[in-house]
Coordinates of C-alpha atoms in Angstrom, one line a residue:
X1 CA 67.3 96.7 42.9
X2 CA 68.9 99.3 45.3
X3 CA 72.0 98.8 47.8
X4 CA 71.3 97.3 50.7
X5 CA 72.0 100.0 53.4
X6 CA 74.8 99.6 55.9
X7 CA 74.6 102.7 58.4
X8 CA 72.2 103.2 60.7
X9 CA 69.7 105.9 59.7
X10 CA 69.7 109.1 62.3
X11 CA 72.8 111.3 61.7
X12 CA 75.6 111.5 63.1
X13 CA 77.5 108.3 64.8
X14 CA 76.3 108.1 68.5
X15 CA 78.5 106.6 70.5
X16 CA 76.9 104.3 73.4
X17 CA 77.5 105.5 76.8
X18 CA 80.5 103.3 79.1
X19 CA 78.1 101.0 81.5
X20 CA 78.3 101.7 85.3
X21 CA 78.5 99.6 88.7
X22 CA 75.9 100.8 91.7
X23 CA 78.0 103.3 93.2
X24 CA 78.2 105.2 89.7
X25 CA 82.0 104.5 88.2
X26 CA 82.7 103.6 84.7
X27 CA 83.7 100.3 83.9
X28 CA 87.2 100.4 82.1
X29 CA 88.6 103.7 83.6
X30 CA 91.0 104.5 85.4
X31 CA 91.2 106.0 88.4
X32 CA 93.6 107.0 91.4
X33 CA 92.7 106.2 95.5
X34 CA 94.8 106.4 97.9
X35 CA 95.9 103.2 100.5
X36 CA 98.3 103.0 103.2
X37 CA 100.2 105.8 102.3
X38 CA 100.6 105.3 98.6
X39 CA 98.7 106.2 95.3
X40 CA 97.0 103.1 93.4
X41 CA 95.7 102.9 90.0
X42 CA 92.3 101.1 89.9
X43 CA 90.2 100.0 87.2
X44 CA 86.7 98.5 87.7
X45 CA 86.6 95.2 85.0
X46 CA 83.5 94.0 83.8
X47 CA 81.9 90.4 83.6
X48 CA 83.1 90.1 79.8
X49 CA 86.2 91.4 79.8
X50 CA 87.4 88.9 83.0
X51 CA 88.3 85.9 81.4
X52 CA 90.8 84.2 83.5
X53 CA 91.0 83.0 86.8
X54 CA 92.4 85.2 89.8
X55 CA 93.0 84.9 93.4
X56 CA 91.8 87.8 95.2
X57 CA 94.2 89.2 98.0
X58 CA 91.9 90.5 100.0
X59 CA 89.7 87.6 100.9
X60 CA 91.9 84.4 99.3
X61 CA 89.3 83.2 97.3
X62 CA 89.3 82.7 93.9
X63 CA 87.6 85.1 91.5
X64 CA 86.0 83.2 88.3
X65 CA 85.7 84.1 84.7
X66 CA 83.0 86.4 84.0
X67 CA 82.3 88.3 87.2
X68 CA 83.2 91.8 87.2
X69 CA 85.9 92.8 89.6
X70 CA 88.7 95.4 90.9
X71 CA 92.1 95.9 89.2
X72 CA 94.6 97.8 91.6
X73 CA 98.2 98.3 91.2
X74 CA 100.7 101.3 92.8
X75 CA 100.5 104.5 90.6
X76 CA 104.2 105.2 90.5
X77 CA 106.5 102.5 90.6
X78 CA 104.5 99.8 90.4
X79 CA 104.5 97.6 87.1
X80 CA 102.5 94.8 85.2
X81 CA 103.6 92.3 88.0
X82 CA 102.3 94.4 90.7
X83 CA 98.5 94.0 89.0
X84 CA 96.2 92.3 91.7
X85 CA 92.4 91.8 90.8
X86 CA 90.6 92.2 93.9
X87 CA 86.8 91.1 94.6
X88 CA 84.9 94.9 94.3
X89 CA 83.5 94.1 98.2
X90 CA 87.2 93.0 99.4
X91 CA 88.9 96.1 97.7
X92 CA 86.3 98.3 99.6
X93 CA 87.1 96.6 102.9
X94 CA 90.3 96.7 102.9
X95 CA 91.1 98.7 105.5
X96 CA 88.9 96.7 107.5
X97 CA 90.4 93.3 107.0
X98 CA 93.0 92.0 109.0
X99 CA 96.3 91.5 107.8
X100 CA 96.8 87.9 108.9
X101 CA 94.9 86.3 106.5
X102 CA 95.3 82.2 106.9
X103 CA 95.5 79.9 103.8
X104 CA 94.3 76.4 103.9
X105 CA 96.2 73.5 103.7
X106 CA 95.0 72.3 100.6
X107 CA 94.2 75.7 98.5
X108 CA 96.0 76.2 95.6
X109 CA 99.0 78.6 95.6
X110 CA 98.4 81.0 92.8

């Protein structure tokens, strides 16, 4: 009886291709935009690797495990703490939104 085979026949090791969202990025790549005068680091997360829950800053509204979403944070100066996860529509509008955003009385704080 022969060894069972463990690599897939074909050549050389092909690596799979990083998925992407509609507009064409790569999900889990950086890159840099620039917002209200400042550079930002932004990464697109995808629907497996979000596995906690956030509150979006754009739109107040909590952002569940599993949906893909926006990671922004200031390019120079601005540290793990500065992370927020932003809804992909909010982080596109957000030069549109305006900046008094209301919380309700009864929505959690974090």
């Amino acid at each position: 009886m022969s060894p069972r085979r463990n690599r897939p026949r074909g050549g050389a090791d092909k690596q799979a291709p990083l998925p992407r969202d509609e507009s064409g990025a790569r999900y889990g790549l950086e890159r840099t935009e620039a917002w209200q005068g400042e550079d930002w680091a932004v990464r697109m997360i995808g629907g497996g690797a979000a596995a906690k829950h956030y509150r979006c800053p754009g739109c107040d509204q909590e952002i569940p495990p599993g949906v893909p979403h926006v990671v922004a944070w200031p390019q120079y100066g601005g540290g793990i703490d500065d992370r927020r996860h932003w809804h992909k529509a909010c982080w596109n509008a957000k030069d549109r939104r305006s900046v008094r955003l209301q919380r309700s009385r009864n929505a959690p704080r974090y």
